[in-house]
Structures are given as structure tokens and as C-alpha cells.
Coordinates of C-alpha atoms and ligand atoms in Angstrom, one line a residue:
M1 CA -52.2 82.6 34.9
N2 CA -50.5 81.9 38.2
I3 CA -47.5 79.7 37.6
L4 CA -45.1 78.1 40.1
I5 CA -41.8 77.0 38.7
T6 CA -38.8 75.1 39.9
G7 CA -35.4 75.1 38.1
G8 CA -36.4 78.5 36.6
T9 CA -32.8 79.8 37.2
G10 CA -31.4 77.1 34.9
F11 CA -30.3 76.8 31.3
I12 CA -33.8 76.1 30.0
G13 CA -35.7 77.8 32.9
T14 CA -34.2 81.2 32.2
H15 CA -35.4 81.2 28.6
L16 CA -38.8 79.9 29.5
L17 CA -39.2 82.5 32.2
R18 CA -38.3 85.3 29.8
T19 CA -41.2 84.2 27.6
L20 CA -43.7 83.5 30.4
S21 CA -43.0 86.8 32.2
A22 CA -43.6 88.7 29.0
S23 CA -47.3 87.7 29.1
Q24 CA -49.8 88.4 31.8
N25 CA -48.6 85.7 34.1
T26 CA -47.9 85.8 37.8
I27 CA -44.9 83.7 38.5
V28 CA -43.4 82.2 41.7
L29 CA -39.9 80.8 41.3
L30 CA -38.8 78.3 43.9
T31 CA -35.0 78.5 44.1
R32 CA -32.3 77.4 46.5
G33 CA -31.4 81.1 46.1
A34 CA -27.8 81.0 45.1
S35 CA -28.1 81.3 41.3
A36 CA -31.0 83.7 40.6
T37 CA -29.9 85.5 37.4
S38 CA -30.0 89.2 36.8
A39 CA -31.7 88.5 33.4
M40 CA -34.8 87.8 35.4
N41 CA -37.3 90.6 36.0
K42 CA -37.9 90.4 39.7
A43 CA -41.0 92.6 39.4
T44 CA -42.9 89.9 37.5
V45 CA -41.2 86.9 39.1
K46 CA -41.4 86.4 42.8
H47 CA -38.4 84.5 44.1
L48 CA -39.1 82.1 47.0
H49 CA -36.3 80.3 48.8
W50 CA -36.8 76.6 49.3
D51 CA -34.9 73.5 50.2
P52 CA -35.9 71.1 47.4
L53 CA -35.3 68.1 49.6
S54 CA -37.5 69.2 52.5
R55 CA -41.1 70.1 53.2
G56 CA -41.6 73.7 54.1
A57 CA -43.8 76.8 54.0
W58 CA -43.3 76.9 50.2
M59 CA -45.9 74.0 50.0
N60 CA -48.7 76.5 50.7
E61 CA -47.9 78.4 47.4
I62 CA -49.5 75.5 45.5
N63 CA -52.9 76.7 46.7
N64 CA -52.4 79.9 44.7
C65 CA -51.2 78.5 41.4
D66 CA -52.9 77.2 38.2
I67 CA -49.8 75.6 36.7
V68 CA -46.7 74.0 38.1
I69 CA -43.6 73.7 35.9
N70 CA -40.9 71.4 37.4
L71 CA -37.5 71.8 35.8
I72 CA -35.2 71.1 38.7
G73 CA -32.3 68.7 38.5
K74 CA -28.5 68.5 39.2
N75 CA -26.7 68.9 35.9
V76 CA -25.4 65.5 34.8
F77 CA -22.2 67.0 33.5
E78 CA -21.4 69.1 36.5
Q79 CA -19.1 66.6 38.1
R80 CA -17.4 63.3 37.5
W81 CA -19.8 60.6 38.5
N82 CA -19.3 58.5 41.6
E83 CA -21.9 56.9 43.8
K84 CA -22.4 60.1 45.8
I85 CA -22.9 62.2 42.6
K86 CA -25.2 59.6 41.2
Q87 CA -27.3 59.8 44.3
E88 CA -27.5 63.6 44.0
I89 CA -28.5 63.3 40.3
L90 CA -31.3 61.0 41.4
N91 CA -32.4 62.8 44.6
S92 CA -32.4 66.3 43.0
R93 CA -35.1 65.1 40.6
I94 CA -37.1 62.5 42.5
I95 CA -37.4 64.1 46.0
P96 CA -38.6 67.6 44.8
T97 CA -41.0 66.0 42.3
R98 CA -42.5 63.8 45.1
L99 CA -42.7 66.8 47.4
L100 CA -44.5 68.9 44.8
V101 CA -47.0 66.1 44.4
E102 CA -47.4 65.9 48.2
A103 CA -48.0 69.7 48.2
I104 CA -50.6 69.2 45.5
A105 CA -52.3 66.5 47.5
Q106 CA -52.6 68.8 50.5
A107 CA -53.7 71.9 48.6
E108 CA -57.3 72.9 49.0
R109 CA -57.2 74.5 45.5
K110 CA -55.3 72.2 43.2
P111 CA -53.4 73.4 40.1
R112 CA -54.9 72.2 36.8
L113 CA -51.6 71.2 35.1
L114 CA -48.2 69.9 36.1
I115 CA -45.5 70.0 33.5
S116 CA -42.5 68.0 34.8
A117 CA -39.3 67.7 32.9
S118 CA -38.1 64.4 31.7
A119 CA -35.3 63.3 29.3
V120 CA -34.5 61.1 26.3
G121 CA -32.1 59.4 28.6
Y122 CA -35.2 57.3 29.4
Y123 CA -34.4 55.2 26.3
G124 CA -30.7 54.4 27.2
D125 CA -28.3 53.6 24.4
R126 CA -30.2 52.6 21.3
N127 CA -28.0 53.0 18.2
N128 CA -30.2 53.9 15.2
E129 CA -33.5 52.4 16.3
I130 CA -36.3 55.1 15.9
L131 CA -37.7 55.9 19.3
T132 CA -41.2 57.2 19.8
E133 CA -43.0 57.6 23.1
E134 CA -44.2 54.0 22.7
S135 CA -40.6 52.6 22.8
S136 CA -39.4 50.7 25.8
G137 CA -37.0 52.2 28.4
G138 CA -33.3 51.5 28.7
N139 CA -31.6 49.8 31.6
D140 CA -28.7 52.0 32.6
F141 CA -28.5 54.3 35.6
L142 CA -29.9 57.4 33.9
A143 CA -32.8 55.5 32.3
G144 CA -33.7 54.3 35.8
V145 CA -33.6 57.8 37.1
V146 CA -35.9 59.1 34.4
Q147 CA -38.3 56.2 34.9
Q148 CA -38.7 57.0 38.6
W149 CA -38.8 60.7 37.9
E150 CA -41.8 60.3 35.5
T151 CA -43.6 57.9 37.9
A152 CA -43.2 60.5 40.7
A153 CA -44.8 63.2 38.4
Y154 CA -47.7 61.0 37.3
D155 CA -48.7 60.5 40.9
A156 CA -50.3 63.9 40.6
E157 CA -53.0 62.5 38.3
Q158 CA -54.8 60.9 41.2
Y159 CA -55.6 64.4 42.5
G160 CA -57.3 65.4 39.2
V161 CA -54.2 67.2 37.8
R162 CA -53.4 67.0 34.1
V163 CA -49.7 65.9 33.9
A164 CA -47.3 66.3 30.9
T165 CA -43.7 65.2 30.9
P166 CA -41.6 66.4 28.0
R167 CA -38.7 64.0 27.4
I168 CA -36.2 66.7 26.5
G169 CA -33.4 66.0 24.0
L170 CA -30.0 67.7 23.7
V171 CA -30.8 71.4 23.9
L172 CA -29.0 73.7 21.5
E173 CA -28.3 77.3 22.6
K174 CA -25.3 79.4 22.3
N175 CA -24.4 80.0 26.0
G176 CA -24.6 76.6 27.5
G177 CA -25.1 72.9 27.0
M178 CA -23.2 71.0 24.3
I179 CA -22.7 74.0 22.1
G180 CA -21.1 75.9 24.9
K181 CA -18.6 73.1 25.3
M182 CA -17.9 72.6 21.6
L183 CA -17.4 76.2 20.5
L184 CA -13.9 76.8 21.9
P185 CA -12.2 73.6 20.4
F186 CA -13.9 74.3 17.0
R187 CA -12.8 78.0 17.0
L188 CA -9.2 76.7 17.8
F189 CA -9.4 74.4 14.8
A190 CA -9.4 71.4 17.1
G191 CA -13.1 70.4 16.8
G192 CA -14.5 67.0 15.9
P193 CA -17.1 64.4 16.7
I194 CA -17.3 63.0 20.2
G195 CA -16.8 59.2 20.7
S196 CA -17.5 56.9 17.8
G197 CA -19.4 59.6 15.9
K198 CA -22.1 57.0 15.0
Q199 CA -24.4 57.7 17.9
F200 CA -27.6 59.6 17.1
L201 CA -28.1 63.0 18.8
P202 CA -31.7 63.9 19.6
W203 CA -31.0 67.6 19.3
V204 CA -33.6 70.4 19.8
H205 CA -33.3 74.2 19.4
M206 CA -33.9 76.2 22.7
D207 CA -36.8 78.2 21.0
D208 CA -38.6 74.9 20.3
V209 CA -37.8 73.6 23.9
V210 CA -39.5 76.7 25.3
R211 CA -42.5 76.4 22.9
G212 CA -42.7 72.7 23.5
I213 CA -42.8 73.1 27.3
M214 CA -45.5 75.7 26.9
F215 CA -47.5 73.5 24.5
P216 CA -49.7 71.7 27.2
L217 CA -50.4 75.2 28.6
E218 CA -52.0 76.3 25.4
N219 CA -53.5 73.0 24.4
H220 CA -55.9 71.9 27.1
Q221 CA -56.3 68.3 25.9
F222 CA -52.6 67.6 25.6
H223 CA -51.1 65.5 28.3
G224 CA -48.7 62.6 28.9
I225 CA -45.3 61.7 27.8
Y226 CA -43.9 63.5 24.7
N227 CA -40.5 63.6 23.1
L228 CA -39.3 67.2 23.0
V229 CA -36.7 66.7 20.2
S230 CA -36.5 67.9 16.6
P231 CA -38.0 65.6 14.0
N232 CA -34.6 65.1 12.4
P233 CA -32.0 63.6 14.8
V234 CA -28.5 63.3 13.2
S235 CA -25.4 61.2 13.9
M236 CA -22.6 62.8 16.0
N237 CA -20.4 62.8 12.8
E238 CA -23.0 64.8 10.9
F239 CA -23.5 67.1 13.8
A240 CA -19.8 67.9 14.0
K241 CA -19.5 68.3 10.2
T242 CA -22.4 70.8 10.2
F243 CA -21.0 72.6 13.2
G244 CA -17.6 73.0 11.4
T245 CA -19.2 74.1 8.1
I246 CA -21.1 76.9 9.8
L247 CA -18.0 78.1 11.7
Y248 CA -15.7 77.6 8.6
R249 CA -13.7 75.2 10.7
P250 CA -12.6 71.6 10.1
S251 CA -14.2 68.9 12.1
W252 CA -11.6 66.1 11.8
L253 CA -10.3 65.9 15.4
P254 CA -12.4 63.4 17.2
V255 CA -12.7 63.4 21.0
P256 CA -11.9 59.8 22.0
D257 CA -14.2 57.9 24.4
I258 CA -11.3 57.7 26.9
A259 CA -11.1 61.5 27.3
L260 CA -14.7 61.7 28.2
K261 CA -14.5 58.8 30.5
I262 CA -11.6 60.5 32.4
L263 CA -13.6 63.7 32.7
Y264 CA -17.0 62.2 33.6
G265 CA -16.5 58.6 34.5
E266 CA -19.7 56.6 34.0
G267 CA -21.4 59.9 33.1
A268 CA -19.5 59.9 29.8
K269 CA -22.2 57.4 28.6
V270 CA -24.7 60.2 28.4
I271 CA -22.9 61.7 25.4
L272 CA -21.3 58.5 24.0
S273 CA -24.6 56.8 23.7
G274 CA -27.3 57.7 21.2
Q275 CA -31.0 58.0 20.9
K276 CA -32.7 58.4 17.5
A277 CA -35.8 59.9 19.2
V278 CA -38.6 61.5 17.2
P279 CA -41.4 63.8 18.4
A280 CA -44.4 61.6 17.4
Q281 CA -46.8 62.9 20.0
L282 CA -46.1 66.6 19.4
Q283 CA -46.3 66.2 15.7
S284 CA -49.6 64.3 15.8
A285 CA -50.9 67.1 18.0
G286 CA -50.0 69.7 15.3
F287 CA -46.9 71.2 16.9
E288 CA -44.8 72.9 14.3
F289 CA -41.1 73.2 15.0
S290 CA -39.4 76.5 14.3
F291 CA -36.1 74.6 13.7
S292 CA -36.5 71.1 12.2
A293 CA -33.2 71.0 10.2
L294 CA -29.9 71.0 12.1
H295 CA -28.2 73.4 9.6
T296 CA -30.8 76.1 10.1
A297 CA -30.8 75.6 13.9
L298 CA -27.0 75.9 14.2
K299 CA -26.8 78.8 11.8
N300 CA -29.4 80.6 13.9
I301 CA -27.4 79.9 17.1
L302 CA -23.8 80.4 15.9
E303 CA -24.1 83.3 13.4
Ligands
NAP401 N1 -30.4 70.9 29.1 C1 -30.7 69.8 28.4 O1 -30.1 69.6 27.3 C2 -31.6 68.8 29.0 C3 -31.9 67.6 28.3 C4 -32.8 66.7 28.9 C5 -33.4 67.0 30.1 N2 -33.2 68.2 30.7 C6 -33.8 68.4 32.0 O2 -34.6 69.6 32.0 C7 -34.5 70.2 33.3 C8 -33.9 71.6 33.1 O3 -32.6 71.5 32.4 P1 -31.5 72.6 32.5 O4 -30.4 72.3 31.6 O5 -32.2 74.0 32.5 O6 -31.0 72.4 34.0 P2 -29.9 73.1 34.9 O7 -29.7 74.5 34.3 O8 -28.7 72.3 34.9 O9 -30.5 73.1 36.3 C9 -31.8 73.5 36.6 C10 -32.0 74.0 38.0 O10 -31.9 72.9 38.9 C11 -31.5 73.4 40.2 N3 -30.4 72.5 40.6 C12 -29.2 72.4 40.1 N4 -28.4 71.5 40.8 C13 -29.2 71.1 41.8 C14 -29.0 70.2 42.9 N5 -27.9 69.6 43.1 N6 -30.0 70.0 43.8 C15 -31.2 70.7 43.6 N7 -31.5 71.5 42.6 C16 -30.5 71.7 41.7 C17 -31.0 74.8 40.0 O11 -32.0 75.7 40.5 P3 -31.8 76.7 41.8 O12 -30.3 77.0 41.8 O13 -32.6 77.9 41.4 O14 -32.3 76.0 42.9 C18 -30.9 75.0 38.5 O15 -31.1 76.2 38.0 C19 -33.6 69.4 34.2 O16 -34.4 68.6 35.0 C20 -32.8 68.5 33.2 O17 -32.5 67.2 33.7 C21 -32.3 69.1 30.3

């Protein structure tokens, strides 16, 4: 298959590309160019420079691809939020997605599938309400971003393209994301839950994220919105306790809301709020998680 991917240099993209490039796929990676990793096999992955906010020659590449995978987006924890950063968080998702769809519209030969990342941030802060793909959206900044991001992707349907948007949860993997941030304090006996501890974490193991993103590739009827989260979300308290147990460390030192608010401003809400999201669509389509229990997932990652 010919696959065009954005965000392939990122946390999830690097893992996905490793799997995709191990099979007989031809891959074009659109990148701003600065962060291409050495882990990537440049023999099987063609790197193409693009400005994700502008039209350009890259748009012609769509003619040659069967599948588009769109994983681009400024990391929401990269910087403390202010109006400028919020605009960048929005623009880095909406503009490239719209441009990809514009390129699809212009292409003589259209791809058959667009997989465009989304996030459980769609639901906003929902305490312990069980959230399926049918649940309503939230009304905070991130929820608004995700709603516009998904709408931009579904515009491709009018050109006969099958569209799938995984609402990705909190991805667990050793060298990055939340685990990357929690490891050091726990190792120094200073770990604990973040915020109230009562918020639900829609966690998912990186292996399942990669398999879940690839699911519509292998299942030709599968499309639409799907929660890409484990079937067993846990509270932050339970998460910290399990984390500590596996590392043989206590988990009694909570990180107060205020510390997060100082670091991330309004962005702290992303981790202080909870979503008890479940993968209803994936499970009814027969997807089997490699890691559905938190203890097994963390043991696999941390040991
Ligand atoms: N990780 C999670 O837990 C999680 C959870 C829910 C949703 N998601 C979504 O899934 C997608 C992939 O996540 P990830 O964690 O792998 O993302 P990531 O590593 O933070 O970033 C993905 C890629 O986006 C590009 N990028 C970064 N900042 C940018 C900016 N300011 N403007 C334009 N492009 C920028 C970079 O590609 P180049 O440098 O090659 O251009 C980067 O490699 C993202 O859209 C993210 O929002 C992730």
C-alpha cells in the first residue's frame, strides 16, 4: 500500500511507522523537517518537507497514495497556555487537516481511506460518566478544537473517501507522554496522584494505539468516530497506586492542582479533568486489546 502520513516523527507516529514500514508499504512522511528521528528507516520511508500551514507541491503526493494518516498537532503540554499557544494548538490541527482534504479534492486519483487523529478531549471534563462515541461533546477550549478537527476530516467523505477518526486517550509508553513525566518523581520516592485523584484516566497502551490506528486499514467496512482507549479506565488515584506498586515505590505525595496550573496555565485542565471513555465501537467491531488491564500494561512498560 502507498501511505502518506503527517506527524509520523512524533510520539505515536514513530511507533506506527516502525510497524507500517516492516510490511510491504511505501510510505511518504510529510514533516517540517526538524525532528525526523534516526529510528526511522529512510530507505522505506520517504521524507518530504512541507509547511503544514500552506499549500505546496506536497499536495501532488496525494495522487499516489491509497491511505492518508494524519497525526499532526502541537503537543498540548509543550508550553504554558496563553492565547497565542492556544491558537497554535488549534491551527496545527485544523489547517493541515483542511489542506489535506483540499489536496484530496484536487487529486485525480483519490485515496480510499483517511485516518485522522482525534482525542478524548472531545468530551471535556465528565467525572465518572461512562463515555461512548454517542456521548455529547464538552464545552471547553480543547473540546472545541477536537470538534472542529473532526469536522475538517469528515469533509473528505464528500470525495468518496472513507474517514476514520480515533479519539485517542492517554497513551502509555516508556519514553514519553505521562509515564515519561511521572517516572522520575516516583523513582525519587516523591510520586503520587495528580490533582484530586478522582478524575478518570482514559489510558491506552502504545501497542494498542498502533493496532487501533491500523484497524480501519485492515477492516474495510470500519469507519467513523471511535474511542481508542482501553476498556478499563481507572481513577488517577488508582493509576498512581498501580504505578507505585510496580516500581516498589510509595504513591502518597499528590501533585496539587496549583502546581500544574503554574506550569501549564489553562492547559492544566487537560490532566486535572477526567473522561471515563470506553471503546464501544472498536469492541463491537471485534477489536481485541493486547492490554486491557492497567496493571499488565504498566508492568509491560515499566519492567
Ligand atoms: N499522545 C497522546 O497521548 C495523544 C492523546 C490524544 C490525542 N493525540 C493526538 O494524536 C496525534 C499524535 O500524537 P503524538 O503524541 O504522537 O504527537 P506529538 O509527538 O506531540 O506531535 C506529532 C507531530 O506533530 C508535528 N508538530 C508538532 N508541533 C507542531 C506545530 N506546532 N505545528 C505543526 N506541526 C507540529 C510534529 O511533526 P514534524 O516535526 O515532523 O512536522 C510532531 O512529530 C496528535 O494529533 C495528538 O493531538 C495524542
